[in-house]
CSV table of C-alpha atoms and ligand atoms in Angstrom, one decimal:
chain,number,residue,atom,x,y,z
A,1,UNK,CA,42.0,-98.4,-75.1
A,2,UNK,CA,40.5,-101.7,-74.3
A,3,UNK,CA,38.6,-101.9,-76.8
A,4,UNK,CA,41.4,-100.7,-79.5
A,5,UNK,CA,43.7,-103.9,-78.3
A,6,UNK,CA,41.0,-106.5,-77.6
A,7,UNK,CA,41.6,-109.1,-80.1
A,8,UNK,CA,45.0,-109.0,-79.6
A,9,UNK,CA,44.8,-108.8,-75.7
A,10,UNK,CA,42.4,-112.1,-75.6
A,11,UNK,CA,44.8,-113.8,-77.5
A,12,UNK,CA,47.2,-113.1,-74.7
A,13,UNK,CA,44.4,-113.2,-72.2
A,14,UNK,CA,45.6,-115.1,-68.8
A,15,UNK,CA,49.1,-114.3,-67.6
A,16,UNK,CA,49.5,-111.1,-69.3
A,17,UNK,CA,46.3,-109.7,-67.8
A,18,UNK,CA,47.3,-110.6,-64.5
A,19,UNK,CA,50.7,-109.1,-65.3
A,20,UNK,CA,49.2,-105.7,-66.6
A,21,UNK,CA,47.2,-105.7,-63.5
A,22,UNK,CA,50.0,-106.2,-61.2
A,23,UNK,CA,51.8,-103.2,-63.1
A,24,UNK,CA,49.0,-100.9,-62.7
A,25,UNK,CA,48.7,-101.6,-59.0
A,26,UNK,CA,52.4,-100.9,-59.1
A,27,UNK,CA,52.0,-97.6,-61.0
A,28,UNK,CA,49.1,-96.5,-58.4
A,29,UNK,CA,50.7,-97.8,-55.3
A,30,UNK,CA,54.3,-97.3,-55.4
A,31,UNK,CA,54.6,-98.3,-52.1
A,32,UNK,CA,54.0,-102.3,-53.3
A,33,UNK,CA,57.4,-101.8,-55.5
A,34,UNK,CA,59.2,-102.2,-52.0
A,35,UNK,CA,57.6,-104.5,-50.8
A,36,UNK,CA,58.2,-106.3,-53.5
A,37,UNK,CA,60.5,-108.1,-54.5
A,38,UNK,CA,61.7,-106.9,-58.2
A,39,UNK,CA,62.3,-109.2,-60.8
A,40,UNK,CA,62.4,-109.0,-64.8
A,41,UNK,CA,58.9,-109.5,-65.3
A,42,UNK,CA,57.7,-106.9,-62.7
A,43,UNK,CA,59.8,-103.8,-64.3
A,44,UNK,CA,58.7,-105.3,-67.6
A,45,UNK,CA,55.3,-105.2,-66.8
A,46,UNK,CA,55.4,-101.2,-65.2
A,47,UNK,CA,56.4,-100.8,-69.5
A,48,UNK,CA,53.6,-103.1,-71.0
A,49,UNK,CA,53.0,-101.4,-74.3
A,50,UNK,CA,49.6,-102.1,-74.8
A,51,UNK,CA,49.3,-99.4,-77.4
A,52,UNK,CA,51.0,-99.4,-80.6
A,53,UNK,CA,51.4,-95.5,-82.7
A,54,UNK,CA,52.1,-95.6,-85.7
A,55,UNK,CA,53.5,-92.7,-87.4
A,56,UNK,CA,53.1,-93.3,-91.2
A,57,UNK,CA,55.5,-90.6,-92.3
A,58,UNK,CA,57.5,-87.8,-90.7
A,59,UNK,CA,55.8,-84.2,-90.8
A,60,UNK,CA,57.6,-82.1,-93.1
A,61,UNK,CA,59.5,-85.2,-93.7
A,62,UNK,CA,61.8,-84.4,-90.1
A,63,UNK,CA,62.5,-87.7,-88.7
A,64,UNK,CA,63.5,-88.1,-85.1
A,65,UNK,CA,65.1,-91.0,-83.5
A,66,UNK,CA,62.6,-94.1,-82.2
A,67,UNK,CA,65.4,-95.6,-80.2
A,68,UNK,CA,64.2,-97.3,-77.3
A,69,UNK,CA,61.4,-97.0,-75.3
A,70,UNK,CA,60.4,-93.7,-76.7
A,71,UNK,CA,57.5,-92.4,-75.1
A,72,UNK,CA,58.1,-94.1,-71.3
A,73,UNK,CA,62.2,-92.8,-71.5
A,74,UNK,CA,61.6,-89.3,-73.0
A,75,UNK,CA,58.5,-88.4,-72.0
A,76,UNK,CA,57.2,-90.4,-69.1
A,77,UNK,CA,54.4,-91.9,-71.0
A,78,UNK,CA,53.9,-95.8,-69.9
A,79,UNK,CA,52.5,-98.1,-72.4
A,80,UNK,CA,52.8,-96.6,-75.3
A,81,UNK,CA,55.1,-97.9,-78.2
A,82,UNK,CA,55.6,-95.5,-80.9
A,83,UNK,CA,56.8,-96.5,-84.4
A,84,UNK,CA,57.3,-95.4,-88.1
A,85,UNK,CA,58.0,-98.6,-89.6
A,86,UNK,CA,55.3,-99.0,-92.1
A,87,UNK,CA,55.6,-102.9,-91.9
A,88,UNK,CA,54.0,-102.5,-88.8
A,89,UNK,CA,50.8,-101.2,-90.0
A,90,UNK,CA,49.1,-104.7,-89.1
A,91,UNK,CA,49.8,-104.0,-85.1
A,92,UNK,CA,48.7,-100.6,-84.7
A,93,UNK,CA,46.4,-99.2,-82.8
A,94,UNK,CA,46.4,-95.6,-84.5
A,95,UNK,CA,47.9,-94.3,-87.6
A,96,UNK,CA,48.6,-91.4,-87.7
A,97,UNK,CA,48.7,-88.9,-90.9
A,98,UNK,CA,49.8,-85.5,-91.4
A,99,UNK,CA,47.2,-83.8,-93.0
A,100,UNK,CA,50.2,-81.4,-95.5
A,101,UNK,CA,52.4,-84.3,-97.1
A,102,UNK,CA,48.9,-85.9,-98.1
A,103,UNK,CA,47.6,-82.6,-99.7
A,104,UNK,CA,50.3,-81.8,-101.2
A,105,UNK,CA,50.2,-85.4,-103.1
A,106,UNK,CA,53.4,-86.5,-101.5
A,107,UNK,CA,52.2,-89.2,-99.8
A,108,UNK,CA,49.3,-90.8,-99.8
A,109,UNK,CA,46.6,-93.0,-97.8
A,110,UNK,CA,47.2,-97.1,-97.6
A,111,UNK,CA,43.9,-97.9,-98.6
A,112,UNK,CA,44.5,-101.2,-100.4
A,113,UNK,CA,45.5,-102.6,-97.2
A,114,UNK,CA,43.2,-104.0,-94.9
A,115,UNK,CA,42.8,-102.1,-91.7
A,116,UNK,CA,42.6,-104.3,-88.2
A,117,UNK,CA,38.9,-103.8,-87.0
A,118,UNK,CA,39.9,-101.7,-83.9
A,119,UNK,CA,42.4,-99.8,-85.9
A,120,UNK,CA,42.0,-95.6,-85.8
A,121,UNK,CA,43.2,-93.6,-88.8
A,122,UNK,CA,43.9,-90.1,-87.0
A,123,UNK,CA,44.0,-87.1,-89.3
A,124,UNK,CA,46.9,-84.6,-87.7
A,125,UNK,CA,46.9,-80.9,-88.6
A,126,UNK,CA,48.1,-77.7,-86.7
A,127,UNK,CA,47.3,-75.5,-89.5
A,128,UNK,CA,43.7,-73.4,-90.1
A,129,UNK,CA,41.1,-75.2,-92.8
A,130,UNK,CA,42.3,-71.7,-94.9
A,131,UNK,CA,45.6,-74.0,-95.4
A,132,UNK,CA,44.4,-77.7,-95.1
A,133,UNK,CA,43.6,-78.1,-99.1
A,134,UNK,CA,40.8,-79.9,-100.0
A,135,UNK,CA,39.8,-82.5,-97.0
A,136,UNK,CA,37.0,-83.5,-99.2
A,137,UNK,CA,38.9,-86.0,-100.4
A,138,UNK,CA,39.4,-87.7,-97.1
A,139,UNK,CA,36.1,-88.6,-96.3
A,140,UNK,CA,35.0,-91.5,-95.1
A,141,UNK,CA,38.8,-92.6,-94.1
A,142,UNK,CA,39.6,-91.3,-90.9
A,143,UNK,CA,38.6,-92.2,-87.2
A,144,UNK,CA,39.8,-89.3,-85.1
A,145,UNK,CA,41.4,-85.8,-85.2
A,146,UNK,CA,44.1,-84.3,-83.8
A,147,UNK,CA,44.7,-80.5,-83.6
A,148,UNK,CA,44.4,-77.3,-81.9
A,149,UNK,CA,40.4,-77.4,-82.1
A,150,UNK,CA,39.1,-78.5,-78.6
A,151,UNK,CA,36.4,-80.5,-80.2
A,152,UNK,CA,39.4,-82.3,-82.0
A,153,UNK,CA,39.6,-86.1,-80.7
A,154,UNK,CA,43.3,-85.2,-79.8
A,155,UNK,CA,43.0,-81.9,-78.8
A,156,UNK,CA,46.8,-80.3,-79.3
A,157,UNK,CA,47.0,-77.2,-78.6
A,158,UNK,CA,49.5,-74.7,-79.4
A,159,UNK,CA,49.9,-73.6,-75.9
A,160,UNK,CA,48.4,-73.2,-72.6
A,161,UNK,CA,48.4,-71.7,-69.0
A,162,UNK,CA,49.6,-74.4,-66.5
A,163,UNK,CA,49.2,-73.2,-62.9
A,164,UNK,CA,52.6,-72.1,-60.9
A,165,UNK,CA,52.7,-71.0,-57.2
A,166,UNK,CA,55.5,-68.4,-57.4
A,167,UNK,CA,55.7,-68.0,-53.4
A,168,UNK,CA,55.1,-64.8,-52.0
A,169,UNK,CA,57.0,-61.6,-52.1
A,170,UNK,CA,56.4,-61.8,-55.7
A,171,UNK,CA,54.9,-59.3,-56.9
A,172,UNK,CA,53.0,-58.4,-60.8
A,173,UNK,CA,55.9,-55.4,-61.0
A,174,UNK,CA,58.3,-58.5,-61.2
A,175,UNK,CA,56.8,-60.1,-64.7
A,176,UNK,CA,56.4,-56.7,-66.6
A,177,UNK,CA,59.8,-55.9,-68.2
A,178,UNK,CA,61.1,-53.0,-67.5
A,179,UNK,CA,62.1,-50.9,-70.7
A,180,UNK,CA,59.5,-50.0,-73.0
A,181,UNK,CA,60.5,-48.7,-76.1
A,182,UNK,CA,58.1,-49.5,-78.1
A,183,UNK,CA,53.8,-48.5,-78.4
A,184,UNK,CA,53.2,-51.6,-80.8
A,185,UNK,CA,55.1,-54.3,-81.9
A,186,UNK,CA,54.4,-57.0,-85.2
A,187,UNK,CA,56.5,-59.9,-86.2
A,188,UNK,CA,55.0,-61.2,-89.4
A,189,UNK,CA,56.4,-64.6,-91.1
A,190,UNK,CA,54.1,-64.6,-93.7
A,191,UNK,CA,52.8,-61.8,-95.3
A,192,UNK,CA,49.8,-61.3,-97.7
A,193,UNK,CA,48.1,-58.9,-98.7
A,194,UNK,CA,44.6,-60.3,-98.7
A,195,UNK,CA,44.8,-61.1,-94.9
A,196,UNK,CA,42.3,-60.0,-92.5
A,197,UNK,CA,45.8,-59.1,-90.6
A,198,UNK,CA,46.7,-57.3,-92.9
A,199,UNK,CA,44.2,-54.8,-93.3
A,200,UNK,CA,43.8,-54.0,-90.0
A,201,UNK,CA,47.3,-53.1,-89.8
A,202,UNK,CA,47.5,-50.4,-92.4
A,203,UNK,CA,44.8,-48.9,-90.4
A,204,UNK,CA,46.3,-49.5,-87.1
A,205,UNK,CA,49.4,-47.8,-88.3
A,206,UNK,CA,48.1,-45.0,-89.2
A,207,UNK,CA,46.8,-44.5,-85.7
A,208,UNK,CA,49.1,-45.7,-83.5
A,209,UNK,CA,53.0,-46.1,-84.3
A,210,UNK,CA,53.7,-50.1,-84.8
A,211,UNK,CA,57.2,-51.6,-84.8
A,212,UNK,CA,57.1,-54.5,-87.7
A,213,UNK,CA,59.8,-57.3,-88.0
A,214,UNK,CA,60.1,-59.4,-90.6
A,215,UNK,CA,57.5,-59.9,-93.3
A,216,UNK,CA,60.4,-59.7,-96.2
A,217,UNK,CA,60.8,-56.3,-96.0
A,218,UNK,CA,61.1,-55.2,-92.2
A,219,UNK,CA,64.0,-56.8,-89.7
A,220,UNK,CA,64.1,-60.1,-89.2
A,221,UNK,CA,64.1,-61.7,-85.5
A,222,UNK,CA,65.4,-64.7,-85.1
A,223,UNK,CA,64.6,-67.4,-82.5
A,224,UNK,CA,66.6,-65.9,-80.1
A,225,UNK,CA,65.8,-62.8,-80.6
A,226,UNK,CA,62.1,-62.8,-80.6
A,227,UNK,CA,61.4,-62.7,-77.0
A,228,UNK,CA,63.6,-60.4,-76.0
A,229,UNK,CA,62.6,-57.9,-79.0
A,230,UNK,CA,59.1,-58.3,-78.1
A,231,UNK,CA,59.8,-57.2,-74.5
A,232,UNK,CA,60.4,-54.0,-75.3
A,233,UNK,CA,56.8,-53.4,-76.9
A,234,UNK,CA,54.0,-52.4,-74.6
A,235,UNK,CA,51.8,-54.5,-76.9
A,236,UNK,CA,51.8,-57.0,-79.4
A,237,UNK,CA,49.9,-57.6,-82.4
A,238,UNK,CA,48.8,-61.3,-82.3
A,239,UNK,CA,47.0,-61.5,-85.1
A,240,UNK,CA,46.4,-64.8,-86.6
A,241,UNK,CA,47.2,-65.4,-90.1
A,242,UNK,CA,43.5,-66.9,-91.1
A,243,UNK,CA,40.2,-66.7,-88.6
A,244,UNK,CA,38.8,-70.2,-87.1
A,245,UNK,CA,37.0,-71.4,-84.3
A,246,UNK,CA,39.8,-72.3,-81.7
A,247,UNK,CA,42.4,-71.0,-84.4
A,248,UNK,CA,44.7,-69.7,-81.4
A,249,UNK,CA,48.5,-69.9,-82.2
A,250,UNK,CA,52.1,-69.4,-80.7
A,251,UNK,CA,51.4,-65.4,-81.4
A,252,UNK,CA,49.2,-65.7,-78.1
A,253,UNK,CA,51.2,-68.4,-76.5
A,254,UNK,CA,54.4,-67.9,-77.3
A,255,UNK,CA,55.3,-64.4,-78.9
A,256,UNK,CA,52.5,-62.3,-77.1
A,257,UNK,CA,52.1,-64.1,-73.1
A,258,UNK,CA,55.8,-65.0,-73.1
A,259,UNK,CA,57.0,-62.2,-74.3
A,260,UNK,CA,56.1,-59.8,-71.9
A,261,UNK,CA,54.1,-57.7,-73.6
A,262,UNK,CA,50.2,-57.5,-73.6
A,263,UNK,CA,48.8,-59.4,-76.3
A,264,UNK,CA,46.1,-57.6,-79.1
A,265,UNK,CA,44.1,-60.2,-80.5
A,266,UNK,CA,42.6,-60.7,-84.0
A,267,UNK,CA,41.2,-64.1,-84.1
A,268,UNK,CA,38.1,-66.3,-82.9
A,269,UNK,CA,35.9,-64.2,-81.0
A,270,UNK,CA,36.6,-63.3,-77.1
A,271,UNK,CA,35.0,-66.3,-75.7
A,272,UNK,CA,36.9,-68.7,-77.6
A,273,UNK,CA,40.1,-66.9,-76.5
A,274,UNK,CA,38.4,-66.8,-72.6
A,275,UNK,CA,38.1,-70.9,-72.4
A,276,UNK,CA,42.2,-71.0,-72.6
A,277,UNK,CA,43.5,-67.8,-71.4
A,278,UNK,CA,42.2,-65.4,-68.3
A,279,UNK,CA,40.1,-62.2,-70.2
A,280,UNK,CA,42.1,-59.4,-68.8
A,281,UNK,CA,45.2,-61.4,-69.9
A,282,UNK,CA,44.9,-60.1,-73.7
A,283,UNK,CA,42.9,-57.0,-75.3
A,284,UNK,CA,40.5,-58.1,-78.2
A,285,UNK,CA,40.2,-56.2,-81.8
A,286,UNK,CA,36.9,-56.7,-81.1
A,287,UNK,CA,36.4,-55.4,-78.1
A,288,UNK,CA,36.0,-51.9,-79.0
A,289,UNK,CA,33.9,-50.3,-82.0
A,290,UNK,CA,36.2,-49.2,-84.3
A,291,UNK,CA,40.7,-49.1,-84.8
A,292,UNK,CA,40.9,-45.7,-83.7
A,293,UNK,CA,39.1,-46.2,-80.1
A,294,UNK,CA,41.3,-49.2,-80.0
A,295,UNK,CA,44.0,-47.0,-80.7
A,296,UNK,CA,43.3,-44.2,-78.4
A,297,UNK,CA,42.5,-47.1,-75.7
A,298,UNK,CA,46.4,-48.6,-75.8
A,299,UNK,CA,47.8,-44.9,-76.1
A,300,UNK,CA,46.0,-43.9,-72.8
A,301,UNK,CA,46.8,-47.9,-71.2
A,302,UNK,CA,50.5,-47.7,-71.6
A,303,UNK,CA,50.2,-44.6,-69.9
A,304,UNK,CA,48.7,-46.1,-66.7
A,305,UNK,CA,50.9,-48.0,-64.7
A,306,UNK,CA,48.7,-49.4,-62.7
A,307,UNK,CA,46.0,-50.7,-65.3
A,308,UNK,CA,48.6,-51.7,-67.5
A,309,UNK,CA,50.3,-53.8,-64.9
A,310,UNK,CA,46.7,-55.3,-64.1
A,311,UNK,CA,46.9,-57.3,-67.8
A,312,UNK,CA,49.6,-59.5,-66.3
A,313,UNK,CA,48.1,-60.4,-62.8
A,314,UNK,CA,47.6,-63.9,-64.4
A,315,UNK,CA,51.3,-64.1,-64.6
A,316,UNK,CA,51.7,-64.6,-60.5
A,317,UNK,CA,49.0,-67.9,-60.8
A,318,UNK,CA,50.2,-69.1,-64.0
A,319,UNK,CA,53.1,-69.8,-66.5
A,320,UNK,CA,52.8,-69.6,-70.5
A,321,UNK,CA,53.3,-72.8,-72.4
A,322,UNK,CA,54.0,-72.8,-75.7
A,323,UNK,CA,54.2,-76.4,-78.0
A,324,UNK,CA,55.8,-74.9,-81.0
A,325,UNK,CA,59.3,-76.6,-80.4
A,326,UNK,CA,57.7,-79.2,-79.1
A,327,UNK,CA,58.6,-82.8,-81.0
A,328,UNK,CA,56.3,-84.4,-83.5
A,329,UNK,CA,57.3,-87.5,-80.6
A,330,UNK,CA,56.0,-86.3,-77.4
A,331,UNK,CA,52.6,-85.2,-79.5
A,332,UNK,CA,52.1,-88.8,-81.3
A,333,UNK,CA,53.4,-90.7,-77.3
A,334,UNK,CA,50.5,-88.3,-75.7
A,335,UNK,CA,47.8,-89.8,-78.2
A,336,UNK,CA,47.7,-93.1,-76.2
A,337,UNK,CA,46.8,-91.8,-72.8
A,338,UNK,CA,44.0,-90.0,-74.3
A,339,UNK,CA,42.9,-94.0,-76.1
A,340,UNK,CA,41.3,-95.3,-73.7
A,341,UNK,CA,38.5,-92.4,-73.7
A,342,UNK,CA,38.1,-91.9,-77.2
A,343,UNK,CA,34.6,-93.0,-78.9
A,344,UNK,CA,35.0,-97.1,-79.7
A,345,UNK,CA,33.7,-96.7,-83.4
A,346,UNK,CA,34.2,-93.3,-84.9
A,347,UNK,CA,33.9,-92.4,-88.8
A,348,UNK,CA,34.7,-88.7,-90.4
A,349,UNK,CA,32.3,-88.8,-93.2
A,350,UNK,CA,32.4,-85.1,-94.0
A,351,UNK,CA,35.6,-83.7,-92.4
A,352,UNK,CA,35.5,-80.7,-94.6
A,353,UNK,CA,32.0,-79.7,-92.5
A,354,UNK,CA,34.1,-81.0,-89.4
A,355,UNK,CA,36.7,-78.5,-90.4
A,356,UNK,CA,34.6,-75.4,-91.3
A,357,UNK,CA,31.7,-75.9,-88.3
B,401,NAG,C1,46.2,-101.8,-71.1
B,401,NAG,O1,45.7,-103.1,-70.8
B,401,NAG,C2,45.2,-103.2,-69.5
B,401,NAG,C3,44.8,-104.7,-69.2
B,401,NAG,O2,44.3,-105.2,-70.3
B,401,NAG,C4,44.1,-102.3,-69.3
B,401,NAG,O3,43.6,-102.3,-67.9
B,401,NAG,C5,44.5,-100.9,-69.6
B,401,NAG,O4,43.5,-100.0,-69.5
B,401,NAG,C6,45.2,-100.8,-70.9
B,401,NAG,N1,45.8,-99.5,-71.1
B,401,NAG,C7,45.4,-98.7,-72.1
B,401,NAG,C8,46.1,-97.4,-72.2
B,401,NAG,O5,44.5,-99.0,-72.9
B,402,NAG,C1,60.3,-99.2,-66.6
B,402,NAG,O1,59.8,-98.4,-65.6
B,402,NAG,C2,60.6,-98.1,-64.5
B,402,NAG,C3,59.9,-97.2,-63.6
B,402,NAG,O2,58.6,-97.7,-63.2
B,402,NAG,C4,61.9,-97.5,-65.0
B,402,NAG,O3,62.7,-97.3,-63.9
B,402,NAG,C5,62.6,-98.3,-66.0
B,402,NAG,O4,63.7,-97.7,-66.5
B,402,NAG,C6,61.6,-98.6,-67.2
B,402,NAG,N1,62.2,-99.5,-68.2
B,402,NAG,C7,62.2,-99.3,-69.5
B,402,NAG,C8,62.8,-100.3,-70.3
B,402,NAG,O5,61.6,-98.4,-70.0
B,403,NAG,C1,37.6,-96.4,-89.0
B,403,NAG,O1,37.2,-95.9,-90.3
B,403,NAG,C2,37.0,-96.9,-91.2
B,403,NAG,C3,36.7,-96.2,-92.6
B,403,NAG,O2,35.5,-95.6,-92.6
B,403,NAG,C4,35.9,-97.8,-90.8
B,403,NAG,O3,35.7,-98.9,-91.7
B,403,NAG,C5,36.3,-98.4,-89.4
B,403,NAG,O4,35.2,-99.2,-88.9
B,403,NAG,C6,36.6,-97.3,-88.4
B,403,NAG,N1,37.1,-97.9,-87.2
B,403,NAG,C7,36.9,-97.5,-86.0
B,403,NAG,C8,37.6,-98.2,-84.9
B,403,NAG,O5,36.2,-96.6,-85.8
């Protein structure tokens, strides 16, 4: 990040420096604060905000609250000063724009003002290019990325496995609820007939029974409900909505590995699946040669106890994470750890080919 606040850090050269310093030591030897004295200036210092986010307008227009020191009180994120007040467009490090509210023409790129040398535009999107709009029209404007792709400059994902040590006398019988009701279970928010998804499910149904919520027409779950519902399902159909390199969603995180159920994949291929998740953890649609020995193979697996309990042995080394709830804050606070890292000079002159690689 250095090189994002230089000009204003020379400025401010001398004392600060030696200030920041004296807080990082701080930060890496704790010990120090003790011996210490505290003053003012020192607890200041642990704080420095040396890097300035703006957020140019709220995603889907929800605004959260920027009282205090956001990202260091709520999140544990030193040095990091978050805004949204446009006025401050002069001091930022990063600006950050939600790819939706621009394609939709409700808001639009400052471009008649004159950008701070060091300054990074960062494009933000969680949704697939099959629901981005035209990015064409951004060329040229943006420094970084930031969304679920891992080649993304700001890689967000929309979930992940963080390692747990559950202690022992746990054992894989523990994470596998215990009533199954259901072979199959779907929960589809938005459904269209031209989806992949959709295909392979009026296949799949007529080979293997699948319980469907929502969708306009079936039950709807609601938030609370969801887990709990899908619990009952020996599997669950996570199949994303549109099919993209890294294009891995909250129906893997969230509904599938939390759920308790053993998540069916339609998506990227396996091995894109295999860099975030272990590869007996889910069953791929394309793992097998045709719907009907995928069928036959989740007819025989619920059957087995002992095989099917073998899809959740990830659950006694790891714990699903899903970012779905997570707030628009803690995302934008989380770009300035990654700063410092990020290439110095950086253009996206085609991020339509960025998109679609
Ligand atoms: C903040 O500034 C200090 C001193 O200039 C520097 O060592 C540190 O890397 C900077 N932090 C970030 C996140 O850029
Ligand atoms: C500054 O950091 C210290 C911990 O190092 C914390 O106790 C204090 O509340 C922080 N102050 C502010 C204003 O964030
Ligand atoms: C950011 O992109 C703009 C527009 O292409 C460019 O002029 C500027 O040099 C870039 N800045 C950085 C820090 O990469």
């Amino acid at each position: 990040m250095l090189d994002c606040c230089s000009r204003r850090w020379t400025l401010l050269a001398g004392s600060l420096a030696c200030l920041t310093l004296f807080g990082s030591l701080l930060i890496q030897w704790p010990s120090l604060l003790k011996m210490t004295p505290k003053s003012e200036t020192e607890v200041m210092s642990i704080n420095a905000t040396n890097t300035t986010v703006l957020v140019w307008y709220w995603p889907f227009g929800h605004k959260f609250s920027m009282d205090g020191n956001v990202c260091w009180e709520r999140f544990g994120i030193p040095n990091c000063k978050l805004v949204d007040d446009q006025s401050m467009f002069s001091q930022a490090d990063f600006v950050v724009f939600h790819n939706r509210e621009l394609m939709i023409g409700q808001q639009a790129l400052p471009v008649h003002l004159t950008r701070p040398q060091t300054q990074k535009w960062v494009w933000f999107s969680l949704e697939s290019p099959a629901h981005n709009g035209n990015v064409e029209l951004f060329n040229g404007q943006f420094n970084c990325t930031m969304s679920y792709r891992r080649d993304a400059d700001i890689y967000t994902p929309y979930g992940s496995l963080v390692p747990q040590d559950f202690g022992s006398g746990i054992t894989v019988e523990d994470f596998i609820p215990k009533k199954k009701t259901s072979l199959a279970c779907w929960v589809v928010s938005n459904f269209a007939a031209h989806h992949k998804r959709t295909a392979i499910y009026n296949q799949l149904k007529r080979i293997i029974p699948v319980t469907v919520y929502g969708g306009g027409v079936n039950k709807h779950l609601d938030r609370k409900a969801l887990l709990p519902t899908i619990s009952h399902c020996y599997f669950y159909l996570a199949f994303e909505n549109s099919i993209f390199k890294d294009y891995i969603t909250e129906k893997l995180w969230y509904n599938g590995l939390m759920g308790g159920a053993v998540p069916v994949v339609l998506g990227p291929p396996r091995e894109q699946y295999e860099l975030v998740a272990p590869k007996d953890s889910f069953i791929h649609v394309d793992d097998f040669p045709s719907l009907k020995e995928l069928g036959k193979f989740l007819k025989k697996l619920a059957k087995d106890k002992e095989r099917y309990a073998s899809f959740f042995n990830w659950k006694l080394k790891y714990r699903s994470t899903a970012n779905q709830y997570v707030d628009w804050r803690e995302r934008f606070c989380k770009i300035c750890p990654k700063a410092s890292s990020l290439q110095k000079h950086k253009v996206y002159k085609d991020l339509y080919s960025w998109e679609y690689q």
